[in-house]
mmCIF file of C-alpha atoms and ligand atoms in Angstrom:
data_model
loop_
_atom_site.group_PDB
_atom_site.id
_atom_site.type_symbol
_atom_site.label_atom_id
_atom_site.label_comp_id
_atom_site.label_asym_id
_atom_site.label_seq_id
_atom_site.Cartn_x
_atom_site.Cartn_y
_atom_site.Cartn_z
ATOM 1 C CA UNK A 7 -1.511 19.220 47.969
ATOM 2 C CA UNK A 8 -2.138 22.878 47.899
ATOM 3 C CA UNK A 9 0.990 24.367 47.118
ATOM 4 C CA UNK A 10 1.034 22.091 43.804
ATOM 5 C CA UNK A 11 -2.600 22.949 42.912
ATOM 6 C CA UNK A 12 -1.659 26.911 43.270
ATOM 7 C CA UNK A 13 0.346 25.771 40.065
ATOM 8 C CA UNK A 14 -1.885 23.435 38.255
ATOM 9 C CA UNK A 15 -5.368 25.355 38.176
ATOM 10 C CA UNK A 16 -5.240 26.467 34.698
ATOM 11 C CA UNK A 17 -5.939 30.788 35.675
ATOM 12 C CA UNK A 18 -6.733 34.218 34.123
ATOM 13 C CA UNK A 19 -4.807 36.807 35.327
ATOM 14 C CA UNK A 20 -6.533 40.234 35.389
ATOM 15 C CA UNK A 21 -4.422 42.726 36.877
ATOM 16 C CA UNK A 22 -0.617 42.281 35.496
ATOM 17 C CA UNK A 23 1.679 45.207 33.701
ATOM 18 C CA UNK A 24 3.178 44.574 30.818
ATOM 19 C CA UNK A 25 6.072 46.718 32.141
ATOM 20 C CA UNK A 26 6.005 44.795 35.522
ATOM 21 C CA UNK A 27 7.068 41.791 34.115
ATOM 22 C CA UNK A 28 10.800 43.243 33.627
ATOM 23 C CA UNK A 29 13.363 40.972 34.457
ATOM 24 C CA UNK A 30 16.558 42.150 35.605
ATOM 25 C CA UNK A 31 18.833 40.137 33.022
ATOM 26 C CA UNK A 32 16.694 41.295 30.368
ATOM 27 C CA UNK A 33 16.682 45.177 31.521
ATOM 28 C CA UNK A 34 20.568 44.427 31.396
ATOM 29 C CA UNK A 35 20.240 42.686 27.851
ATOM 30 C CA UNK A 36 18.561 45.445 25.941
ATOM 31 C CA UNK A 37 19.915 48.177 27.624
ATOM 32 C CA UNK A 38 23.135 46.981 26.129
ATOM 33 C CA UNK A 39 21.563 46.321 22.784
ATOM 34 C CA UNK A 40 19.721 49.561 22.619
ATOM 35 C CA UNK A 41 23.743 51.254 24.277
ATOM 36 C CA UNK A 42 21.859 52.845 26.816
ATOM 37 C CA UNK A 43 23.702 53.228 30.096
ATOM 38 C CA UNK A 44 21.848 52.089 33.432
ATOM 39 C CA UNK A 45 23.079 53.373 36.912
ATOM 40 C CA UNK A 46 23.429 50.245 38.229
ATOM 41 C CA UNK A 47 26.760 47.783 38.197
ATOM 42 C CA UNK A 48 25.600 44.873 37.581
ATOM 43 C CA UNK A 49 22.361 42.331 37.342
ATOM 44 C CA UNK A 50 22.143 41.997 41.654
ATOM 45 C CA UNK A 51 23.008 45.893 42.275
ATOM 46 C CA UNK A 52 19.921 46.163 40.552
ATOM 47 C CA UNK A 53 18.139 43.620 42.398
ATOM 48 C CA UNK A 54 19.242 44.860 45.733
ATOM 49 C CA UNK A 55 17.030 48.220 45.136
ATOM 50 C CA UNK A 56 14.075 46.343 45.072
ATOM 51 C CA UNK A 57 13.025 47.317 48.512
ATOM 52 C CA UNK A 58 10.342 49.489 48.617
ATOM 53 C CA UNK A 59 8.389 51.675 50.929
ATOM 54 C CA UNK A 60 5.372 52.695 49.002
ATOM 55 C CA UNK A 61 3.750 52.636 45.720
ATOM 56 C CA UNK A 62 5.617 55.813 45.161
ATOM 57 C CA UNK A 63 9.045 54.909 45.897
ATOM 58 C CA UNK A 64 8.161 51.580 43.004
ATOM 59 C CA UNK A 65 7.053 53.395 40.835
ATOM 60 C CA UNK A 66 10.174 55.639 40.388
ATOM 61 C CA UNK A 67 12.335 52.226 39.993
ATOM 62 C CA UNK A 68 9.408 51.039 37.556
ATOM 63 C CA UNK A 69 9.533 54.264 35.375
ATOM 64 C CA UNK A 70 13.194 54.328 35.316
ATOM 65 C CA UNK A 71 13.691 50.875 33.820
ATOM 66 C CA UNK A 72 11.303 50.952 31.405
ATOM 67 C CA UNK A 73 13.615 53.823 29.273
ATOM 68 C CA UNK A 74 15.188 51.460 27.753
ATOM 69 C CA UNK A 75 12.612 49.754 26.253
ATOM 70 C CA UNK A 76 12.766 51.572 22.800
ATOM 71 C CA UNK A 77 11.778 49.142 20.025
ATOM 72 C CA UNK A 78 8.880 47.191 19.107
ATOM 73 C CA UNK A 79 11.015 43.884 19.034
ATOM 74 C CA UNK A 80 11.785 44.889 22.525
ATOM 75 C CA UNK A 81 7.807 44.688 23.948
ATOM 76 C CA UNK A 82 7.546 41.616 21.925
ATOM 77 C CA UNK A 83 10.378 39.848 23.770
ATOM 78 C CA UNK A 84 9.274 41.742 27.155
ATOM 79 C CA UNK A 85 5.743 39.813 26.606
ATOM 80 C CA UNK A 86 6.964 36.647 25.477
ATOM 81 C CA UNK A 87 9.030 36.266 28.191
ATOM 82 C CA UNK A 88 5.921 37.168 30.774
ATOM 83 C CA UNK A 89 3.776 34.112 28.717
ATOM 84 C CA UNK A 90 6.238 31.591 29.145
ATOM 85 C CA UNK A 91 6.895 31.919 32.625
ATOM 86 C CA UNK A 92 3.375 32.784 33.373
ATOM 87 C CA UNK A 93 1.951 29.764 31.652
ATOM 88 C CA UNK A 94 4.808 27.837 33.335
ATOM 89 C CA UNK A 95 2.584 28.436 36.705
ATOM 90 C CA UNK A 96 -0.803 27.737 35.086
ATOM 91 C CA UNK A 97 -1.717 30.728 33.104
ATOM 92 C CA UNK A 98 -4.060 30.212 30.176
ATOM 93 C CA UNK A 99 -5.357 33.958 30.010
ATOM 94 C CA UNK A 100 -4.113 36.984 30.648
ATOM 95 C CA UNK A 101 -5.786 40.717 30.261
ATOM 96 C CA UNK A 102 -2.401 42.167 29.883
ATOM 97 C CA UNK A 103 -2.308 46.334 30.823
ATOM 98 C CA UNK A 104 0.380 48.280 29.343
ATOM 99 C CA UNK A 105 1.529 52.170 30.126
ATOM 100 C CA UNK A 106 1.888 53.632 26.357
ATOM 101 C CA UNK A 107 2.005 57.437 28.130
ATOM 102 C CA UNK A 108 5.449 56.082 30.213
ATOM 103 C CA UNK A 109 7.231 55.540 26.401
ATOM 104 C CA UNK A 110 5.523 58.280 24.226
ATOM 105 C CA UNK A 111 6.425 60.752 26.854
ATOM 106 C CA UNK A 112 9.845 59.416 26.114
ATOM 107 C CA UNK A 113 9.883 59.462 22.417
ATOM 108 C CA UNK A 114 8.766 56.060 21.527
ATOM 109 C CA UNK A 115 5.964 56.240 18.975
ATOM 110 C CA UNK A 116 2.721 54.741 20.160
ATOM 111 C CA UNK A 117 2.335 52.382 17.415
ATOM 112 C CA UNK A 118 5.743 51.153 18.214
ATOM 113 C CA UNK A 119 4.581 50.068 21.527
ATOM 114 C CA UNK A 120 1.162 48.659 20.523
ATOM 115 C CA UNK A 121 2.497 46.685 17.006
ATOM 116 C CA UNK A 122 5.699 45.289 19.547
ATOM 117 C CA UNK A 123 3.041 43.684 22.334
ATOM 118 C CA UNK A 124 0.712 43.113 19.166
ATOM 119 C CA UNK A 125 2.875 40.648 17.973
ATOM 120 C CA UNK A 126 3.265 39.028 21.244
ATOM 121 C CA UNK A 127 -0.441 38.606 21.893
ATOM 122 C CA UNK A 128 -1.445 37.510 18.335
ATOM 123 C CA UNK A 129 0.748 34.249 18.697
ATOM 124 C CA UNK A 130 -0.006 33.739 22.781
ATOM 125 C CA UNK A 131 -2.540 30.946 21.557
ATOM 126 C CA UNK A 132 -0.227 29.286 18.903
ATOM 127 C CA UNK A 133 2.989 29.981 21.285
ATOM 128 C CA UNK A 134 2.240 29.340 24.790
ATOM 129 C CA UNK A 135 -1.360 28.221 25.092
ATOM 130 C CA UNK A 136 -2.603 31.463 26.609
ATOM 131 C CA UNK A 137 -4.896 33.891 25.570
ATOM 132 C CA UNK A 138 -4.439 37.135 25.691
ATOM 133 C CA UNK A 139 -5.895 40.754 25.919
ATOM 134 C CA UNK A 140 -4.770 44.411 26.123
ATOM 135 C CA UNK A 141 -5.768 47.028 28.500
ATOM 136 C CA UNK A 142 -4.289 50.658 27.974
ATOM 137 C CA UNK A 143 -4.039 52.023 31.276
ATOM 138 C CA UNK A 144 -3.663 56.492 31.953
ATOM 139 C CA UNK A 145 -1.357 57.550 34.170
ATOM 140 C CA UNK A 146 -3.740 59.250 36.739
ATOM 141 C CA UNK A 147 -0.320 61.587 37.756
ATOM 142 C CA UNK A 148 -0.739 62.477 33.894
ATOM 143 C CA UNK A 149 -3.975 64.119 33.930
ATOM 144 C CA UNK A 150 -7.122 63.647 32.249
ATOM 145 C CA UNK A 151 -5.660 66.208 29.069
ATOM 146 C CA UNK A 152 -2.827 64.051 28.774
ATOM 147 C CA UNK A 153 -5.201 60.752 28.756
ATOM 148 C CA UNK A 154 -7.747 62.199 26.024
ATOM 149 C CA UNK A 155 -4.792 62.718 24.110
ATOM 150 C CA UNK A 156 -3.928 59.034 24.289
ATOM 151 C CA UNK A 157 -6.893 58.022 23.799
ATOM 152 C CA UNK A 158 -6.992 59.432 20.502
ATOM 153 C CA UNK A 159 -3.804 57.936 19.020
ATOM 154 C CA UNK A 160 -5.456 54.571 20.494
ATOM 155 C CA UNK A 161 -8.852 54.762 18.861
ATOM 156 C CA UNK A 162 -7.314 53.912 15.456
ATOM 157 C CA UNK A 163 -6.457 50.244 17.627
ATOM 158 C CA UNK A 164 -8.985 49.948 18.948
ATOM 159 C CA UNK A 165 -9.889 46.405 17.586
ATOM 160 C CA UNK A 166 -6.527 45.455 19.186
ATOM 161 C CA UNK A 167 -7.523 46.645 22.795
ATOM 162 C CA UNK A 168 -10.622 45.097 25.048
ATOM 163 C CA UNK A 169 -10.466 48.177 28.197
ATOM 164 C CA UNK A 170 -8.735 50.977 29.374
ATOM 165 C CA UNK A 171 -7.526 51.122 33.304
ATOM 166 C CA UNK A 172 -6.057 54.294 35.531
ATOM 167 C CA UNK A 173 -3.176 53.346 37.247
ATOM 168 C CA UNK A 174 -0.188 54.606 38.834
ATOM 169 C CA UNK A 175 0.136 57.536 41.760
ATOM 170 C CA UNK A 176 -2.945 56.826 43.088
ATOM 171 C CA UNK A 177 -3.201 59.638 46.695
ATOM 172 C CA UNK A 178 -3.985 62.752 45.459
ATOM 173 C CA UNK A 179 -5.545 61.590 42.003
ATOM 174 C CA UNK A 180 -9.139 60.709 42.533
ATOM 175 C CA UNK A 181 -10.878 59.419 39.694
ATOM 176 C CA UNK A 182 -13.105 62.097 39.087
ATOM 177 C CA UNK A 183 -11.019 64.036 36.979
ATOM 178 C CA UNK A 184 -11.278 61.129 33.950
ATOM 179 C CA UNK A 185 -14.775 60.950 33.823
ATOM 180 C CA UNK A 186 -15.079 62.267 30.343
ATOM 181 C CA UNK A 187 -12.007 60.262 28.982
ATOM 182 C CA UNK A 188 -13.438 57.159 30.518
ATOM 183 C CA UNK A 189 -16.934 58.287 29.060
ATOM 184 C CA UNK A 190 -14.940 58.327 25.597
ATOM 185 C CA UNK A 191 -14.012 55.083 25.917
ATOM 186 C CA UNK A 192 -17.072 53.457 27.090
ATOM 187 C CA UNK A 193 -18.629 54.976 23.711
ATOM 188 C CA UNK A 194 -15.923 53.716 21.552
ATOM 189 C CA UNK A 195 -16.950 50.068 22.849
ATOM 190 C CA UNK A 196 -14.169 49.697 25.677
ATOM 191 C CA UNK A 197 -14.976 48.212 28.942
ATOM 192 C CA UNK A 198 -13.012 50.407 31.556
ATOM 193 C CA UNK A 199 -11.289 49.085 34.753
ATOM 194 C CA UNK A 200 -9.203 51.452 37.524
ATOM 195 C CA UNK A 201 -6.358 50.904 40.334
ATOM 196 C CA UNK A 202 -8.701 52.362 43.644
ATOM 197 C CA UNK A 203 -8.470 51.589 47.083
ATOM 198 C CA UNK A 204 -4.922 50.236 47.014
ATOM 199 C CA UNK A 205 -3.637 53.476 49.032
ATOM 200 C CA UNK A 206 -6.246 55.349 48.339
ATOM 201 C CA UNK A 207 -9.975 55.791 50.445
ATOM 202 C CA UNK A 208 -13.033 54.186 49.676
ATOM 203 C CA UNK A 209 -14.050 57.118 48.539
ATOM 204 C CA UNK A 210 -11.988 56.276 45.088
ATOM 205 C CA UNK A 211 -13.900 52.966 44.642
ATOM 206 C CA UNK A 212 -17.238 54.436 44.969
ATOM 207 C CA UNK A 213 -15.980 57.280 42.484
ATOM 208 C CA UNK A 214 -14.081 54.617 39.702
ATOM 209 C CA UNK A 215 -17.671 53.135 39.952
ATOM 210 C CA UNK A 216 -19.987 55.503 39.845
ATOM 211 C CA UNK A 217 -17.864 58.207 37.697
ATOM 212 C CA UNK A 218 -15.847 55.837 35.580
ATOM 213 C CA UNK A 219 -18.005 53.027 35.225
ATOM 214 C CA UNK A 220 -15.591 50.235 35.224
ATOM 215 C CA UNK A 221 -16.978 46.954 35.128
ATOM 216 C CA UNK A 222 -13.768 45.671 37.458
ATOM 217 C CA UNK A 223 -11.781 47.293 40.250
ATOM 218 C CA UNK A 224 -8.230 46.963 40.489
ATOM 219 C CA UNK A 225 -6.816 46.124 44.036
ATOM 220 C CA UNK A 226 -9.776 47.410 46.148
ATOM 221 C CA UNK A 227 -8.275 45.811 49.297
ATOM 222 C CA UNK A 228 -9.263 49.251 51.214
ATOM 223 C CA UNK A 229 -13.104 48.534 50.632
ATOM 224 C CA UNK A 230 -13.561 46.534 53.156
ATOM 225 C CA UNK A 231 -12.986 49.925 55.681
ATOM 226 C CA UNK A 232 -16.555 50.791 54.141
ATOM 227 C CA UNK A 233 -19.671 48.545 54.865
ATOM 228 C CA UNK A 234 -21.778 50.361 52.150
ATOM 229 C CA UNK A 235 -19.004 49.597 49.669
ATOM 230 C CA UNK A 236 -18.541 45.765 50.403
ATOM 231 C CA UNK A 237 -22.270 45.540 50.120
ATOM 232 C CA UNK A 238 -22.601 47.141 46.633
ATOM 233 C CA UNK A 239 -19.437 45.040 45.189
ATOM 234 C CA UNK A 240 -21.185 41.906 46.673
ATOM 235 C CA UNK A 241 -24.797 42.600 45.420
ATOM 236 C CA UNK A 242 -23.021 43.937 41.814
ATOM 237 C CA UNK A 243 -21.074 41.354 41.697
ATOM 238 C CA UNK A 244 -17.975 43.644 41.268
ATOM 239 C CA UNK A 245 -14.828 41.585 40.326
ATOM 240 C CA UNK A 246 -11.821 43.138 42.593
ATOM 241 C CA UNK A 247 -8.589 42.122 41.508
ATOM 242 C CA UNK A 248 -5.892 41.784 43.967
ATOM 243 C CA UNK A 249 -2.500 41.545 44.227
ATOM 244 C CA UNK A 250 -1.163 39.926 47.182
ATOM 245 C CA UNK A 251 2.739 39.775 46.837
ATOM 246 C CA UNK A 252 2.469 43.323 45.747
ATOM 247 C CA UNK A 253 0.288 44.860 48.267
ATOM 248 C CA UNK A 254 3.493 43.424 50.776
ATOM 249 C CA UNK A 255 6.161 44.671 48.808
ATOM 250 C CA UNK A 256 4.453 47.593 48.632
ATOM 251 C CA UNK A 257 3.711 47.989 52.533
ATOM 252 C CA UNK A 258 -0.415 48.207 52.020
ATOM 253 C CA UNK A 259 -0.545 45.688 54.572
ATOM 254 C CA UNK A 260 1.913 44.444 57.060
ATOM 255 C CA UNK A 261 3.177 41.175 56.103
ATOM 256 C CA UNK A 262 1.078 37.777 53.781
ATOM 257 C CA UNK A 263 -0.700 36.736 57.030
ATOM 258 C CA UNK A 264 -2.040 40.001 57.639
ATOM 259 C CA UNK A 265 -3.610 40.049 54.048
ATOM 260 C CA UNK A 266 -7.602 40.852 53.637
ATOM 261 C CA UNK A 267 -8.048 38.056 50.916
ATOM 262 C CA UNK A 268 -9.613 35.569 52.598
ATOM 263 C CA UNK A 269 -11.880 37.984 54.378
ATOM 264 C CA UNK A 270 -12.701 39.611 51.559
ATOM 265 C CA UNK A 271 -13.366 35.860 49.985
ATOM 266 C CA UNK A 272 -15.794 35.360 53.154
ATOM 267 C CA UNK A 273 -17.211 38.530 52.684
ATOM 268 C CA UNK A 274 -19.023 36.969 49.614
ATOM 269 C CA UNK A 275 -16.774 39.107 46.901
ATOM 270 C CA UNK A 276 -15.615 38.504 43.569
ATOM 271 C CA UNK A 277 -11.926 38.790 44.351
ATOM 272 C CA UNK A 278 -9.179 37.518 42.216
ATOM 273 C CA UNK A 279 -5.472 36.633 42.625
ATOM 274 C CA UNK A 280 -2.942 38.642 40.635
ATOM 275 C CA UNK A 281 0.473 39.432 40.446
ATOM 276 C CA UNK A 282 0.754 42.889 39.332
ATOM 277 C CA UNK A 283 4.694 43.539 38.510
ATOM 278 C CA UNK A 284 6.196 40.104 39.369
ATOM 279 C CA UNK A 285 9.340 40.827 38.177
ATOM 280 C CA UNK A 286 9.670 43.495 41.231
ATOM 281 C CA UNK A 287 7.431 41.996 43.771
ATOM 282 C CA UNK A 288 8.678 38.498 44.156
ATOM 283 C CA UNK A 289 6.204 36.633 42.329
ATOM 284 C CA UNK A 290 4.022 35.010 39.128
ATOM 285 C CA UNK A 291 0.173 34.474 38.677
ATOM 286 C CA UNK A 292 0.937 30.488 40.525
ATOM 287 C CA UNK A 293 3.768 31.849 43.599
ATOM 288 C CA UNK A 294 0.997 34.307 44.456
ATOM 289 C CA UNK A 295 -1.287 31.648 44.384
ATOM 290 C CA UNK A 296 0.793 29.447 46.239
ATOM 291 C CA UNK A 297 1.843 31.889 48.836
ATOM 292 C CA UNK A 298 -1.212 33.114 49.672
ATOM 293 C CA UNK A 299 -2.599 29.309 49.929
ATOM 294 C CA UNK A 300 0.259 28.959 52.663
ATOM 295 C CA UNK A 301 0.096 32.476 54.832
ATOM 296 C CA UNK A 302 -4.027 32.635 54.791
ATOM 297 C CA UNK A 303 -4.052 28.423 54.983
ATOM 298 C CA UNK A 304 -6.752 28.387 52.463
ATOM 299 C CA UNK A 305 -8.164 25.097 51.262
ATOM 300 C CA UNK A 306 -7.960 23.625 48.138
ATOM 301 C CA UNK A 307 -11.770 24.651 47.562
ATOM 302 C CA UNK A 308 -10.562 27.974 48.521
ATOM 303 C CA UNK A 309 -7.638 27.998 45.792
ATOM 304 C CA UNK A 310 -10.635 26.752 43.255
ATOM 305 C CA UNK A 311 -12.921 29.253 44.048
ATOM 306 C CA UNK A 312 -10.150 31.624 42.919
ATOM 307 C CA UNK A 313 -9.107 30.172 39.752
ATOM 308 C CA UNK A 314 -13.026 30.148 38.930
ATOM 309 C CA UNK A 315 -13.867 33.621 39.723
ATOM 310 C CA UNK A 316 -10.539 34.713 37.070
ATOM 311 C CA UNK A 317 -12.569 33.575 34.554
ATOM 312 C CA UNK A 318 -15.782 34.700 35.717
ATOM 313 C CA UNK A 319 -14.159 38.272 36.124
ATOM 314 C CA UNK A 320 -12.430 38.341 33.041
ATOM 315 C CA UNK A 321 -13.619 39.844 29.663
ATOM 316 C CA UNK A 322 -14.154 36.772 27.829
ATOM 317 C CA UNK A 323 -17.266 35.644 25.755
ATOM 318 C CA UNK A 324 -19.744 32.970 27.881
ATOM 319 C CA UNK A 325 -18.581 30.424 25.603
ATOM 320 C CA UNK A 326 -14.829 30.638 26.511
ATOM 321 C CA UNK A 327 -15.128 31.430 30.282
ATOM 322 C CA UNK A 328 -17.749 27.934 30.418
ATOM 323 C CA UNK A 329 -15.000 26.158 28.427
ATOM 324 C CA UNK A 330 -12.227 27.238 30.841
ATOM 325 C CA UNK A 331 -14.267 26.547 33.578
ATOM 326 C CA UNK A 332 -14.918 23.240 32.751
ATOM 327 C CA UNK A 333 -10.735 23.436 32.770
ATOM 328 C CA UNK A 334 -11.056 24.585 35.987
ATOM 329 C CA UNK A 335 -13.441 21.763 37.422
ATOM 330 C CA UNK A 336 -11.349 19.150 35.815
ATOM 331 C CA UNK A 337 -8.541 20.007 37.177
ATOM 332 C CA UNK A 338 -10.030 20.070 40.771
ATOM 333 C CA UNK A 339 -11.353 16.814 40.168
ATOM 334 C CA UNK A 340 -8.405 14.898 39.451
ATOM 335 C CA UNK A 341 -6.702 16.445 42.680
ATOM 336 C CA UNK A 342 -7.615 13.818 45.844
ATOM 337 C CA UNK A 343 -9.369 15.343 48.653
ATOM 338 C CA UNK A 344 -7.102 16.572 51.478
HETATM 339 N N1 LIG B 423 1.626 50.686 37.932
HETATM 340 C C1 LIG B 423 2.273 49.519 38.011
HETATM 341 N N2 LIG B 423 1.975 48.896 39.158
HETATM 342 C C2 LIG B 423 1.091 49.685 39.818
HETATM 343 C C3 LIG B 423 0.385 49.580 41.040
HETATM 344 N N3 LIG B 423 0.526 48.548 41.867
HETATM 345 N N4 LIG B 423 -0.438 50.599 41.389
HETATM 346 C C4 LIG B 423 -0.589 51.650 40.594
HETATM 347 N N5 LIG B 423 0.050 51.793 39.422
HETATM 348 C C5 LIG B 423 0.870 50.812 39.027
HETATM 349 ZN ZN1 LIG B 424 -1.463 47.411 39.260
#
């Protein structure tokens, strides 16, 4: 019963990248339609680099694919295809992050990027029955310099955009160095979230708190190697959202079984289930769901519990997280007890 109620809770996702989403066939599809060349043969060579060693050695695969994303019909159709496959598994919101730094650095405009997964977004309701919202995320390997500058040419959006995050390199980039640009944000009337503790210390979760003030952390799995820590994200009720199929992929822990989730869920914290970049990790919002249900043999309360605290973690009003809660407890209710 399990495996089929990973699919069926209607679920937030919290921590997914735009740019993560990137199917093969489609990488294939615009490169050819934007006549860029790729260095791979075919639709499977590609496939068959997927195997990664670290965050680091993804993230080079993750940059490289995105270059040919050049036009804003080409985010719209990169996000549309996420909603439909995502709602396909149970997804009825989704707090979508994208990279703009990746493409301007590249040559494509900002607004280019932002009308292109504008459009997407604006008919999620209408289209697939999710709702959506955008988080620009720095690149931490950027700078801080580089992020201010973003976060100018975002301000003029900023109706269109709910947080800003930190991801990518993580080791090496503490999250000290953005306190000012997340500062800038908070004042503009952003909500800020950041990637810490998925290879980095402890130390980076107390610092995306405490410096950055982000009302979510992203991953976190390493926060449980810190008493102090777990017992200020339990008493603050500080969401953590975490990415099991990714934190595999990307060698954080050792295999599925060996995952923290379900200590971390007896722990007493706000943890949520997310997929990241499914398109390079193996997995949607539900298979991550589903495959965690499996390897950690959590119960059906357990899988509940999850799909509840999505919504509770998520930015949406009290009136729309009660009314997809009350999605949530229906749903559980019309599944028989095991
Ligand atoms: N960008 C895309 N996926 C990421 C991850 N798992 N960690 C940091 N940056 C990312
Ligand atoms: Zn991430």
């Amino acid at each position: 019963m399990t495996g089929s109620l990973a699919f069926r809770l209607p679920k937030a996702e919290l921590h997914l990248h735009i740019e993560g989403t990137f199917e093969p066939d489609l990488i294939f599809e615009l490169a050819e339609r934007n006549g860029i060349a790729l260095p791979y043969a075919s639709v499977e060579a590609l496939r068959a680099a997927y195997e990664f060693t670290d965050l680091g050695s993804f993230l080079k695969l993750y940059y490289a694919a995105m270059n040919v994303l050049r036009t804003e019909a080409d985010f719209t159709e990169l996000a549309n295809e996420y909603l439909a496959v995502a709602h396909s598994q149970g997804l009825v919101h989704a707090e979508i992050f994208f990279d703009p730094q990746a493409h301007t650095s590249r040559g494509v405009p900002f607004r280019t990027v932002i009308d292109g997964l504008w459009s997407a977004v604006q008919n999620s309701a209408s289209h697939y029955g999710v709702t959506t919202k955008l988080i620009m995320c720095f690149l931490r390997d950027a700078g801080p310099r580089a992020a201010l500058a973003t976060l100018e040419e975002a301000l003029p959006f900023g109706d269109r955009i709910v947080a800003v995050g930190l991801d990518s390199a993580e080791v090496g980039y503490p999250p000290d160095a953005f306190a000012d640009v997340f500062a800038r944000a908070r004042a503009a009337g952003w909500r800020a979230v950041a990637h810490a503790g998925e290879e980095g210390p402890p130390a980076y979760v107390w610092a995306a708190l405490d410096r950055l003030g982000v009302s979510r952390i992203d991953h976190g799995v390493r926060s449980l190697e810190d008493p102090l820590l777990v017992d200020r994200l339990r008493a603050e009720r500080i969401p953590l959202t975490v990415c099991p199929l990714s934190n595999v992929k990307l060698r954080v822990v050792d295999s599925l079984a060996a995952h923290p989730l379900k200590r971390m869920l007896d722990a007493g914290l706000l943890v949520t289930v997310n997929s990241d970049d499914p398109a390079y990790f193996g997995g949607y919002v539900g298979e991550n769901f589903a495959a965690v249900a499996d390897a950690l043999d959590l119960s059906d309360a357990d899988l509940v519990r999850l799909a509840r605290n999505s919504f509770e973690a998520s930015f949406l009003s009290a009136g729309e997280r009660a009314a997809y809660l009350a999605r949530v407890d229906a749903a559980a209710a019309a599944v028989p007890e095991r």
